[in-house]
């Protein structure tokens, strides 16, 4: 393996592919590792994204996993470290974004970094420190109803400060609009004022590209995936389609979804409206089956098997926020989520065992569970389906598998149909 330029740590699996996708589009050759590798990667790449499942873990676990990833990346000679979190800044008042950021800063011995989840291609923008999703504030976007990481405050300076012992400040849009020199000057000013972490405004890709050169000297960058479009140029890269070439796609097709986001709800309904074969998995049904000794996974696979030859099938536990809260009140939020993840992951494994070679997985936590159930340890990043969502290629259960890990909030309404058209 050649010199590793950019070493990335992502707090969930869909976010990792989201980040890797933007780096590939900007010309870098990228491999995504599932968890911290046990040894050096054999691939000759420019960037590695270590995908963790740490977004909703207890803080001490998220910090420990992130530091383990950092040590491995340092061992590969990474020139710069990138900590990637969700473009909706998913977190709780305790973390994990702030504590992980500060742990990485301590380990790297750096006194300053930036934080911006801005991803304009997916309508995530930051203005005056406030995070918008489309035309509404984060707190009005549906994220206020997230079952695990409800986001009720759109002011990122406040959100980040509540999680950090270091002082948090702002580099606002007026500064970013003046370009990299102005951003560099503002960083120096903030450091003189005792600020160690700065939220950075960005309402367009041009803003991200303007700030990019000012980030070249930072040992650590923390952000959503948006900033990734600006960093490869600091290493001399330019966009090239050669970076995203994958093996030819073939085999049976399926979609599994555990996300309850508004976007995924629309995607499920669109797939069904187009006549797609779909099976809903109810968490209460899973709980009852487990208590009665029934096998929901076997029943789902028995339903799917004869249908796979006709076209993609969808197995989903997606529901609206009211239904999710009702289930959580009966089972508990953590247990309900874990139960769905286990079930969907087992179904995904069974589908691949039955010949599925093109698999769409929706939902960050669901993606993590599925990748682990399939025994995937690294993925080659391929072409983009929608902003932030690429096809990938991996070895799973002894066979080549095209897989895409879709963040719940990403993708157009027809994503489940169009994804397979991109691979055709």
mmCIF file with all atom_site columns, N, CA, C and O in Angstrom, residues 70-117:
data_model
loop_
_atom_site.group_PDB
_atom_site.id
_atom_site.type_symbol
_atom_site.label_atom_id
_atom_site.label_alt_id
_atom_site.label_comp_id
_atom_site.label_asym_id
_atom_site.label_entity_id
_atom_site.label_seq_id
_atom_site.pdbx_PDB_ins_code
_atom_site.Cartn_x
_atom_site.Cartn_y
_atom_site.Cartn_z
_atom_site.occupancy
_atom_site.B_iso_or_equiv
_atom_site.pdbx_formal_charge
_atom_site.auth_seq_id
_atom_site.auth_comp_id
_atom_site.auth_asym_id
_atom_site.auth_atom_id
_atom_site.pdbx_PDB_model_num
ATOM 1   N N  . UNK A 1 70  ? -8.149  5.655  15.013 1.00 0.00 ? 70  UNK A N  1
ATOM 2   C CA . UNK A 1 70  ? -7.090  6.642  14.822 1.00 0.00 ? 70  UNK A CA 1
ATOM 3   C C  . UNK A 1 70  ? -5.716  5.987  14.883 1.00 0.00 ? 70  UNK A C  1
ATOM 4   O O  . UNK A 1 70  ? -4.851  6.252  14.031 1.00 0.00 ? 70  UNK A O  1
ATOM 5   N N  . UNK A 1 71  ? -5.504  5.130  15.865 1.00 0.00 ? 71  UNK A N  1
ATOM 6   C CA . UNK A 1 71  ? -4.189  4.486  15.992 1.00 0.00 ? 71  UNK A CA 1
ATOM 7   C C  . UNK A 1 71  ? -3.872  3.659  14.750 1.00 0.00 ? 71  UNK A C  1
ATOM 8   O O  . UNK A 1 71  ? -2.733  3.663  14.268 1.00 0.00 ? 71  UNK A O  1
ATOM 9   N N  . UNK A 1 72  ? -4.880  2.943  14.228 1.00 0.00 ? 72  UNK A N  1
ATOM 10  C CA . UNK A 1 72  ? -4.633  2.151  13.018 1.00 0.00 ? 72  UNK A CA 1
ATOM 11  C C  . UNK A 1 72  ? -4.303  3.056  11.842 1.00 0.00 ? 72  UNK A C  1
ATOM 12  O O  . UNK A 1 72  ? -3.369  2.777  11.076 1.00 0.00 ? 72  UNK A O  1
ATOM 13  N N  . UNK A 1 73  ? -5.038  4.134  11.674 1.00 0.00 ? 73  UNK A N  1
ATOM 14  C CA . UNK A 1 73  ? -4.793  5.057  10.562 1.00 0.00 ? 73  UNK A CA 1
ATOM 15  C C  . UNK A 1 73  ? -3.413  5.703  10.684 1.00 0.00 ? 73  UNK A C  1
ATOM 16  O O  . UNK A 1 73  ? -2.706  5.883  9.683  1.00 0.00 ? 73  UNK A O  1
ATOM 17  N N  . UNK A 1 74  ? -3.022  6.063  11.892 1.00 0.00 ? 74  UNK A N  1
ATOM 18  C CA . UNK A 1 74  ? -1.678  6.615  12.093 1.00 0.00 ? 74  UNK A CA 1
ATOM 19  C C  . UNK A 1 74  ? -0.623  5.584  11.725 1.00 0.00 ? 74  UNK A C  1
ATOM 20  O O  . UNK A 1 74  ? 0.415   5.931  11.151 1.00 0.00 ? 74  UNK A O  1
ATOM 21  N N  . UNK A 1 75  ? -0.900  4.322  12.026 1.00 0.00 ? 75  UNK A N  1
ATOM 22  C CA . UNK A 1 75  ? 0.033   3.265  11.672 1.00 0.00 ? 75  UNK A CA 1
ATOM 23  C C  . UNK A 1 75  ? 0.179   3.081  10.175 1.00 0.00 ? 75  UNK A C  1
ATOM 24  O O  . UNK A 1 75  ? 1.204   2.569  9.701  1.00 0.00 ? 75  UNK A O  1
ATOM 25  N N  . UNK A 1 76  ? -0.834  3.506  9.416  1.00 0.00 ? 76  UNK A N  1
ATOM 26  C CA . UNK A 1 76  ? -0.762  3.443  7.950  1.00 0.00 ? 76  UNK A CA 1
ATOM 27  C C  . UNK A 1 76  ? -0.150  4.716  7.355  1.00 0.00 ? 76  UNK A C  1
ATOM 28  O O  . UNK A 1 76  ? -0.044  4.847  6.134  1.00 0.00 ? 76  UNK A O  1
ATOM 29  N N  . UNK A 1 77  ? 0.216   5.654  8.222  1.00 0.00 ? 77  UNK A N  1
ATOM 30  C CA . UNK A 1 77  ? 0.866   6.872  7.759  1.00 0.00 ? 77  UNK A CA 1
ATOM 31  C C  . UNK A 1 77  ? -0.061  7.976  7.304  1.00 0.00 ? 77  UNK A C  1
ATOM 32  O O  . UNK A 1 77  ? 0.353   8.867  6.544  1.00 0.00 ? 77  UNK A O  1
ATOM 33  N N  . UNK A 1 78  ? -1.323  7.958  7.750  1.00 0.00 ? 78  UNK A N  1
ATOM 34  C CA . UNK A 1 78  ? -2.290  8.961  7.301  1.00 0.00 ? 78  UNK A CA 1
ATOM 35  C C  . UNK A 1 78  ? -1.796  10.380 7.561  1.00 0.00 ? 78  UNK A C  1
ATOM 36  O O  . UNK A 1 78  ? -1.357  10.707 8.667  1.00 0.00 ? 78  UNK A O  1
ATOM 37  N N  . UNK A 1 79  ? -1.881  11.216 6.529  1.00 0.00 ? 79  UNK A N  1
ATOM 38  C CA . UNK A 1 79  ? -1.397  12.587 6.615  1.00 0.00 ? 79  UNK A CA 1
ATOM 39  C C  . UNK A 1 79  ? -2.376  13.483 7.374  1.00 0.00 ? 79  UNK A C  1
ATOM 40  O O  . UNK A 1 79  ? -1.960  14.374 8.127  1.00 0.00 ? 79  UNK A O  1
ATOM 41  N N  . UNK A 1 80  ? -3.673  13.273 7.174  1.00 0.00 ? 80  UNK A N  1
ATOM 42  C CA . UNK A 1 80  ? -4.709  14.082 7.826  1.00 0.00 ? 80  UNK A CA 1
ATOM 43  C C  . UNK A 1 80  ? -5.839  13.150 8.259  1.00 0.00 ? 80  UNK A C  1
ATOM 44  O O  . UNK A 1 80  ? -6.137  12.161 7.596  1.00 0.00 ? 80  UNK A O  1
ATOM 45  N N  . UNK A 1 81  ? -6.492  13.491 9.390  1.00 0.00 ? 81  UNK A N  1
ATOM 46  C CA . UNK A 1 81  ? -7.589  12.682 9.924  1.00 0.00 ? 81  UNK A CA 1
ATOM 47  C C  . UNK A 1 81  ? -8.906  13.439 9.747  1.00 0.00 ? 81  UNK A C  1
ATOM 48  O O  . UNK A 1 81  ? -8.979  14.648 9.959  1.00 0.00 ? 81  UNK A O  1
ATOM 49  N N  . UNK A 1 82  ? -9.937  12.684 9.356  1.00 0.00 ? 82  UNK A N  1
ATOM 50  C CA . UNK A 1 82  ? -11.268 13.251 9.105  1.00 0.00 ? 82  UNK A CA 1
ATOM 51  C C  . UNK A 1 82  ? -12.261 12.449 9.943  1.00 0.00 ? 82  UNK A C  1
ATOM 52  O O  . UNK A 1 82  ? -12.433 11.249 9.746  1.00 0.00 ? 82  UNK A O  1
ATOM 53  N N  . UNK A 1 83  ? -12.919 13.099 10.906 1.00 0.00 ? 83  UNK A N  1
ATOM 54  C CA . UNK A 1 83  ? -13.977 12.468 11.694 1.00 0.00 ? 83  UNK A CA 1
ATOM 55  C C  . UNK A 1 83  ? -15.308 12.855 11.079 1.00 0.00 ? 83  UNK A C  1
ATOM 56  O O  . UNK A 1 83  ? -15.665 14.019 11.034 1.00 0.00 ? 83  UNK A O  1
ATOM 57  N N  . UNK A 1 84  ? -16.050 11.853 10.596 1.00 0.00 ? 84  UNK A N  1
ATOM 58  C CA . UNK A 1 84  ? -17.296 12.087 9.872  1.00 0.00 ? 84  UNK A CA 1
ATOM 59  C C  . UNK A 1 84  ? -18.507 11.698 10.708 1.00 0.00 ? 84  UNK A C  1
ATOM 60  O O  . UNK A 1 84  ? -18.569 10.599 11.261 1.00 0.00 ? 84  UNK A O  1
ATOM 61  N N  . UNK A 1 85  ? -19.479 12.620 10.796 1.00 0.00 ? 85  UNK A N  1
ATOM 62  C CA . UNK A 1 85  ? -20.756 12.355 11.459 1.00 0.00 ? 85  UNK A CA 1
ATOM 63  C C  . UNK A 1 85  ? -21.877 12.725 10.507 1.00 0.00 ? 85  UNK A C  1
ATOM 64  O O  . UNK A 1 85  ? -21.630 13.147 9.368  1.00 0.00 ? 85  UNK A O  1
ATOM 65  N N  . UNK A 1 86  ? -23.111 12.582 10.945 1.00 0.00 ? 86  UNK A N  1
ATOM 66  C CA . UNK A 1 86  ? -24.253 12.755 10.054 1.00 0.00 ? 86  UNK A CA 1
ATOM 67  C C  . UNK A 1 86  ? -24.492 14.224 9.713  1.00 0.00 ? 86  UNK A C  1
ATOM 68  O O  . UNK A 1 86  ? -24.216 15.128 10.508 1.00 0.00 ? 86  UNK A O  1
ATOM 69  N N  . UNK A 1 87  ? -25.046 14.456 8.516  1.00 0.00 ? 87  UNK A N  1
ATOM 70  C CA . UNK A 1 87  ? -25.353 15.825 8.088  1.00 0.00 ? 87  UNK A CA 1
ATOM 71  C C  . UNK A 1 87  ? -26.519 16.423 8.865  1.00 0.00 ? 87  UNK A C  1
ATOM 72  O O  . UNK A 1 87  ? -26.805 17.614 8.721  1.00 0.00 ? 87  UNK A O  1
ATOM 73  N N  . UNK A 1 88  ? -27.187 15.624 9.689  1.00 0.00 ? 88  UNK A N  1
ATOM 74  C CA . UNK A 1 88  ? -28.179 16.182 10.610 1.00 0.00 ? 88  UNK A CA 1
ATOM 75  C C  . UNK A 1 88  ? -27.626 16.239 12.034 1.00 0.00 ? 88  UNK A C  1
ATOM 76  O O  . UNK A 1 88  ? -28.387 16.435 12.992 1.00 0.00 ? 88  UNK A O  1
ATOM 77  N N  . UNK A 1 89  ? -26.329 16.084 12.184 1.00 0.00 ? 89  UNK A N  1
ATOM 78  C CA . UNK A 1 89  ? -25.612 16.255 13.455 1.00 0.00 ? 89  UNK A CA 1
ATOM 79  C C  . UNK A 1 89  ? -26.192 15.363 14.549 1.00 0.00 ? 89  UNK A C  1
ATOM 80  O O  . UNK A 1 89  ? -26.248 15.742 15.722 1.00 0.00 ? 89  UNK A O  1
ATOM 81  N N  . UNK A 1 90  ? -26.659 14.175 14.145 1.00 0.00 ? 90  UNK A N  1
ATOM 82  C CA . UNK A 1 90  ? -27.328 13.267 15.079 1.00 0.00 ? 90  UNK A CA 1
ATOM 83  C C  . UNK A 1 90  ? -26.506 13.046 16.333 1.00 0.00 ? 90  UNK A C  1
ATOM 84  O O  . UNK A 1 90  ? -25.381 12.556 16.268 1.00 0.00 ? 90  UNK A O  1
ATOM 85  N N  . UNK A 1 91  ? -27.082 13.364 17.476 1.00 0.00 ? 91  UNK A N  1
ATOM 86  C CA . UNK A 1 91  ? -26.373 13.169 18.731 1.00 0.00 ? 91  UNK A CA 1
ATOM 87  C C  . UNK A 1 91  ? -27.356 13.400 19.882 1.00 0.00 ? 91  UNK A C  1
ATOM 88  O O  . UNK A 1 91  ? -28.488 13.811 19.671 1.00 0.00 ? 91  UNK A O  1
ATOM 89  N N  . UNK A 1 92  ? -26.887 13.125 21.070 1.00 0.00 ? 92  UNK A N  1
ATOM 90  C CA . UNK A 1 92  ? -27.650 13.407 22.279 1.00 0.00 ? 92  UNK A CA 1
ATOM 91  C C  . UNK A 1 92  ? -26.917 14.504 23.051 1.00 0.00 ? 92  UNK A C  1
ATOM 92  O O  . UNK A 1 92  ? -25.785 14.867 22.699 1.00 0.00 ? 92  UNK A O  1
ATOM 93  N N  . UNK A 1 93  ? -27.518 15.054 24.105 1.00 0.00 ? 93  UNK A N  1
ATOM 94  C CA . UNK A 1 93  ? -26.785 16.073 24.873 1.00 0.00 ? 93  UNK A CA 1
ATOM 95  C C  . UNK A 1 93  ? -25.437 15.596 25.399 1.00 0.00 ? 93  UNK A C  1
ATOM 96  O O  . UNK A 1 93  ? -24.527 16.392 25.617 1.00 0.00 ? 93  UNK A O  1
ATOM 97  N N  . UNK A 1 94  ? -25.277 14.291 25.568 1.00 0.00 ? 94  UNK A N  1
ATOM 98  C CA . UNK A 1 94  ? -24.002 13.754 26.071 1.00 0.00 ? 94  UNK A CA 1
ATOM 99  C C  . UNK A 1 94  ? -22.987 13.502 24.971 1.00 0.00 ? 94  UNK A C  1
ATOM 100 O O  . UNK A 1 94  ? -21.801 13.360 25.229 1.00 0.00 ? 94  UNK A O  1
ATOM 101 N N  . UNK A 1 95  ? -23.416 13.442 23.745 1.00 0.00 ? 95  UNK A N  1
ATOM 102 C CA . UNK A 1 95  ? -22.497 13.144 22.635 1.00 0.00 ? 95  UNK A CA 1
ATOM 103 C C  . UNK A 1 95  ? -23.197 12.328 21.575 1.00 0.00 ? 95  UNK A C  1
ATOM 104 O O  . UNK A 1 95  ? -24.403 12.297 21.543 1.00 0.00 ? 95  UNK A O  1
ATOM 105 N N  . UNK A 1 96  ? -22.480 11.728 20.622 1.00 0.00 ? 96  UNK A N  1
ATOM 106 C CA . UNK A 1 96  ? -21.071 11.418 20.799 1.00 0.00 ? 96  UNK A CA 1
ATOM 107 C C  . UNK A 1 96  ? -20.127 12.332 20.009 1.00 0.00 ? 96  UNK A C  1
ATOM 108 O O  . UNK A 1 96  ? -18.918 12.142 20.047 1.00 0.00 ? 96  UNK A O  1
ATOM 109 N N  . UNK A 1 97  ? -20.677 13.298 19.279 1.00 0.00 ? 97  UNK A N  1
ATOM 110 C CA . UNK A 1 97  ? -19.822 14.094 18.396 1.00 0.00 ? 97  UNK A CA 1
ATOM 111 C C  . UNK A 1 97  ? -18.778 14.870 19.181 1.00 0.00 ? 97  UNK A C  1
ATOM 112 O O  . UNK A 1 97  ? -17.579 14.828 18.870 1.00 0.00 ? 97  UNK A O  1
ATOM 113 N N  . UNK A 1 98  ? -19.205 15.591 20.208 1.00 0.00 ? 98  UNK A N  1
ATOM 114 C CA . UNK A 1 98  ? -18.271 16.392 20.993 1.00 0.00 ? 98  UNK A CA 1
ATOM 115 C C  . UNK A 1 98  ? -17.201 15.574 21.680 1.00 0.00 ? 98  UNK A C  1
ATOM 116 O O  . UNK A 1 98  ? -15.996 15.853 21.539 1.00 0.00 ? 98  UNK A O  1
ATOM 117 N N  . UNK A 1 99  ? -17.563 14.557 22.461 1.00 0.00 ? 99  UNK A N  1
ATOM 118 C CA . UNK A 1 99  ? -16.546 13.768 23.155 1.00 0.00 ? 99  UNK A CA 1
ATOM 119 C C  . UNK A 1 99  ? -15.557 13.082 22.221 1.00 0.00 ? 99  UNK A C  1
ATOM 120 O O  . UNK A 1 99  ? -14.360 13.034 22.517 1.00 0.00 ? 99  UNK A O  1
ATOM 121 N N  . UNK A 1 100 ? -16.028 12.564 21.090 1.00 0.00 ? 100 UNK A N  1
ATOM 122 C CA . UNK A 1 100 ? -15.108 11.926 20.146 1.00 0.00 ? 100 UNK A CA 1
ATOM 123 C C  . UNK A 1 100 ? -14.169 12.960 19.544 1.00 0.00 ? 100 UNK A C  1
ATOM 124 O O  . UNK A 1 100 ? -12.958 12.738 19.417 1.00 0.00 ? 100 UNK A O  1
ATOM 125 N N  . UNK A 1 101 ? -14.718 14.118 19.175 1.00 0.00 ? 101 UNK A N  1
ATOM 126 C CA . UNK A 1 101 ? -13.874 15.188 18.628 1.00 0.00 ? 101 UNK A CA 1
ATOM 127 C C  . UNK A 1 101 ? -12.768 15.552 19.606 1.00 0.00 ? 101 UNK A C  1
ATOM 128 O O  . UNK A 1 101 ? -11.578 15.656 19.228 1.00 0.00 ? 101 UNK A O  1
ATOM 129 N N  . UNK A 1 102 ? -13.117 15.747 20.861 1.00 0.00 ? 102 UNK A N  1
ATOM 130 C CA . UNK A 1 102 ? -12.114 16.159 21.842 1.00 0.00 ? 102 UNK A CA 1
ATOM 131 C C  . UNK A 1 102 ? -11.107 15.046 22.121 1.00 0.00 ? 102 UNK A C  1
ATOM 132 O O  . UNK A 1 102 ? -9.916  15.323 22.322 1.00 0.00 ? 102 UNK A O  1
ATOM 133 N N  . UNK A 1 103 ? -11.554 13.800 22.113 1.00 0.00 ? 103 UNK A N  1
ATOM 134 C CA . UNK A 1 103 ? -10.615 12.688 22.309 1.00 0.00 ? 103 UNK A CA 1
ATOM 135 C C  . UNK A 1 103 ? -9.607  12.613 21.166 1.00 0.00 ? 103 UNK A C  1
ATOM 136 O O  . UNK A 1 103 ? -8.410  12.374 21.385 1.00 0.00 ? 103 UNK A O  1
ATOM 137 N N  . UNK A 1 104 ? -10.084 12.828 19.940 1.00 0.00 ? 104 UNK A N  1
ATOM 138 C CA . UNK A 1 104 ? -9.177  12.825 18.789 1.00 0.00 ? 104 UNK A CA 1
ATOM 139 C C  . UNK A 1 104 ? -8.214  14.008 18.850 1.00 0.00 ? 104 UNK A C  1
ATOM 140 O O  . UNK A 1 104 ? -7.028  13.871 18.520 1.00 0.00 ? 104 UNK A O  1
ATOM 141 N N  . UNK A 1 105 ? -8.710  15.168 19.259 1.00 0.00 ? 105 UNK A N  1
ATOM 142 C CA . UNK A 1 105 ? -7.834  16.335 19.403 1.00 0.00 ? 105 UNK A CA 1
ATOM 143 C C  . UNK A 1 105 ? -6.736  16.059 20.425 1.00 0.00 ? 105 UNK A C  1
ATOM 144 O O  . UNK A 1 105 ? -5.569  16.382 20.200 1.00 0.00 ? 105 UNK A O  1
ATOM 145 N N  . UNK A 1 106 ? -7.123  15.470 21.560 1.00 0.00 ? 106 UNK A N  1
ATOM 146 C CA . UNK A 1 106 ? -6.131  15.152 22.589 1.00 0.00 ? 106 UNK A CA 1
ATOM 147 C C  . UNK A 1 106 ? -5.077  14.185 22.044 1.00 0.00 ? 106 UNK A C  1
ATOM 148 O O  . UNK A 1 106 ? -3.875  14.376 22.247 1.00 0.00 ? 106 UNK A O  1
ATOM 149 N N  . UNK A 1 107 ? -5.540  13.143 21.356 1.00 0.00 ? 107 UNK A N  1
ATOM 150 C CA . UNK A 1 107 ? -4.616  12.130 20.850 1.00 0.00 ? 107 UNK A CA 1
ATOM 151 C C  . UNK A 1 107 ? -3.679  12.676 19.788 1.00 0.00 ? 107 UNK A C  1
ATOM 152 O O  . UNK A 1 107 ? -2.518  12.256 19.685 1.00 0.00 ? 107 UNK A O  1
ATOM 153 N N  . UNK A 1 108 ? -4.177  13.625 18.999 1.00 0.00 ? 108 UNK A N  1
ATOM 154 C CA . UNK A 1 108 ? -3.366  14.211 17.934 1.00 0.00 ? 108 UNK A CA 1
ATOM 155 C C  . UNK A 1 108 ? -2.543  15.404 18.418 1.00 0.00 ? 108 UNK A C  1
ATOM 156 O O  . UNK A 1 108 ? -1.699  15.916 17.676 1.00 0.00 ? 108 UNK A O  1
ATOM 157 N N  . UNK A 1 109 ? -2.816  15.864 19.622 1.00 0.00 ? 109 UNK A N  1
ATOM 158 C CA . UNK A 1 109 ? -2.097  17.014 20.160 1.00 0.00 ? 109 UNK A CA 1
ATOM 159 C C  . UNK A 1 109 ? -2.386  18.295 19.409 1.00 0.00 ? 109 UNK A C  1
ATOM 160 O O  . UNK A 1 109 ? -1.517  19.157 19.277 1.00 0.00 ? 109 UNK A O  1
ATOM 161 N N  . UNK A 1 110 ? -3.623  18.433 18.894 1.00 0.00 ? 110 UNK A N  1
ATOM 162 C CA . UNK A 1 110 ? -3.983  19.633 18.136 1.00 0.00 ? 110 UNK A CA 1
ATOM 163 C C  . UNK A 1 110 ? -4.890  20.530 18.961 1.00 0.00 ? 110 UNK A C  1
ATOM 164 O O  . UNK A 1 110 ? -5.736  20.048 19.729 1.00 0.00 ? 110 UNK A O  1
ATOM 165 N N  . UNK A 1 111 ? -4.734  21.826 18.819 1.00 0.00 ? 111 UNK A N  1
ATOM 166 C CA . UNK A 1 111 ? -5.488  22.783 19.636 1.00 0.00 ? 111 UNK A CA 1
ATOM 167 C C  . UNK A 1 111 ? -6.697  23.370 18.930 1.00 0.00 ? 111 UNK A C  1
ATOM 168 O O  . UNK A 1 111 ? -7.441  24.145 19.526 1.00 0.00 ? 111 UNK A O  1
ATOM 169 N N  . UNK A 1 112 ? -6.906  22.982 17.652 1.00 0.00 ? 112 UNK A N  1
ATOM 170 C CA . UNK A 1 112 ? -8.031  23.580 16.933 1.00 0.00 ? 112 UNK A CA 1
ATOM 171 C C  . UNK A 1 112 ? -8.535  22.643 15.842 1.00 0.00 ? 112 UNK A C  1
ATOM 172 O O  . UNK A 1 112 ? -7.762  21.959 15.172 1.00 0.00 ? 112 UNK A O  1
ATOM 173 N N  . UNK A 1 113 ? -9.851  22.639 15.672 1.00 0.00 ? 113 UNK A N  1
ATOM 174 C CA . UNK A 1 113 ? -10.462 21.960 14.541 1.00 0.00 ? 113 UNK A CA 1
ATOM 175 C C  . UNK A 1 113 ? -11.776 22.644 14.197 1.00 0.00 ? 113 UNK A C  1
ATOM 176 O O  . UNK A 1 113 ? -12.251 23.513 14.935 1.00 0.00 ? 113 UNK A O  1
ATOM 177 N N  . UNK A 1 114 ? -12.341 22.238 13.077 1.00 0.00 ? 114 UNK A N  1
ATOM 178 C CA . UNK A 1 114 ? -13.631 22.798 12.658 1.00 0.00 ? 114 UNK A CA 1
ATOM 179 C C  . UNK A 1 114 ? -14.696 21.713 12.722 1.00 0.00 ? 114 UNK A C  1
ATOM 180 O O  . UNK A 1 114 ? -14.399 20.518 12.801 1.00 0.00 ? 114 UNK A O  1
ATOM 181 N N  . UNK A 1 115 ? -15.959 22.150 12.679 1.00 0.00 ? 115 UNK A N  1
ATOM 182 C CA . UNK A 1 115 ? -17.089 21.225 12.661 1.00 0.00 ? 115 UNK A CA 1
ATOM 183 C C  . UNK A 1 115 ? -18.175 21.806 11.764 1.00 0.00 ? 115 UNK A C  1
ATOM 184 O O  . UNK A 1 115 ? -18.625 22.928 11.997 1.00 0.00 ? 115 UNK A O  1
ATOM 185 N N  . UNK A 1 116 ? -18.531 21.063 10.734 1.00 0.00 ? 116 UNK A N  1
ATOM 186 C CA . UNK A 1 116 ? -19.649 21.490 9.895  1.00 0.00 ? 116 UNK A CA 1
ATOM 187 C C  . UNK A 1 116 ? -20.305 20.287 9.235  1.00 0.00 ? 116 UNK A C  1
ATOM 188 O O  . UNK A 1 116 ? -19.662 19.552 8.498  1.00 0.00 ? 116 UNK A O  1
ATOM 189 N N  . UNK A 1 117 ? -21.591 20.065 9.505  1.00 0.00 ? 117 UNK A N  1
ATOM 190 C CA . UNK A 1 117 ? -22.289 18.968 8.843  1.00 0.00 ? 117 UNK A CA 1
ATOM 191 C C  . UNK A 1 117 ? -22.847 19.354 7.479  1.00 0.00 ? 117 UNK A C  1
ATOM 192 O O  . UNK A 1 117 ? -23.563 18.562 6.859  1.00 0.00 ? 117 UNK A O  1
#
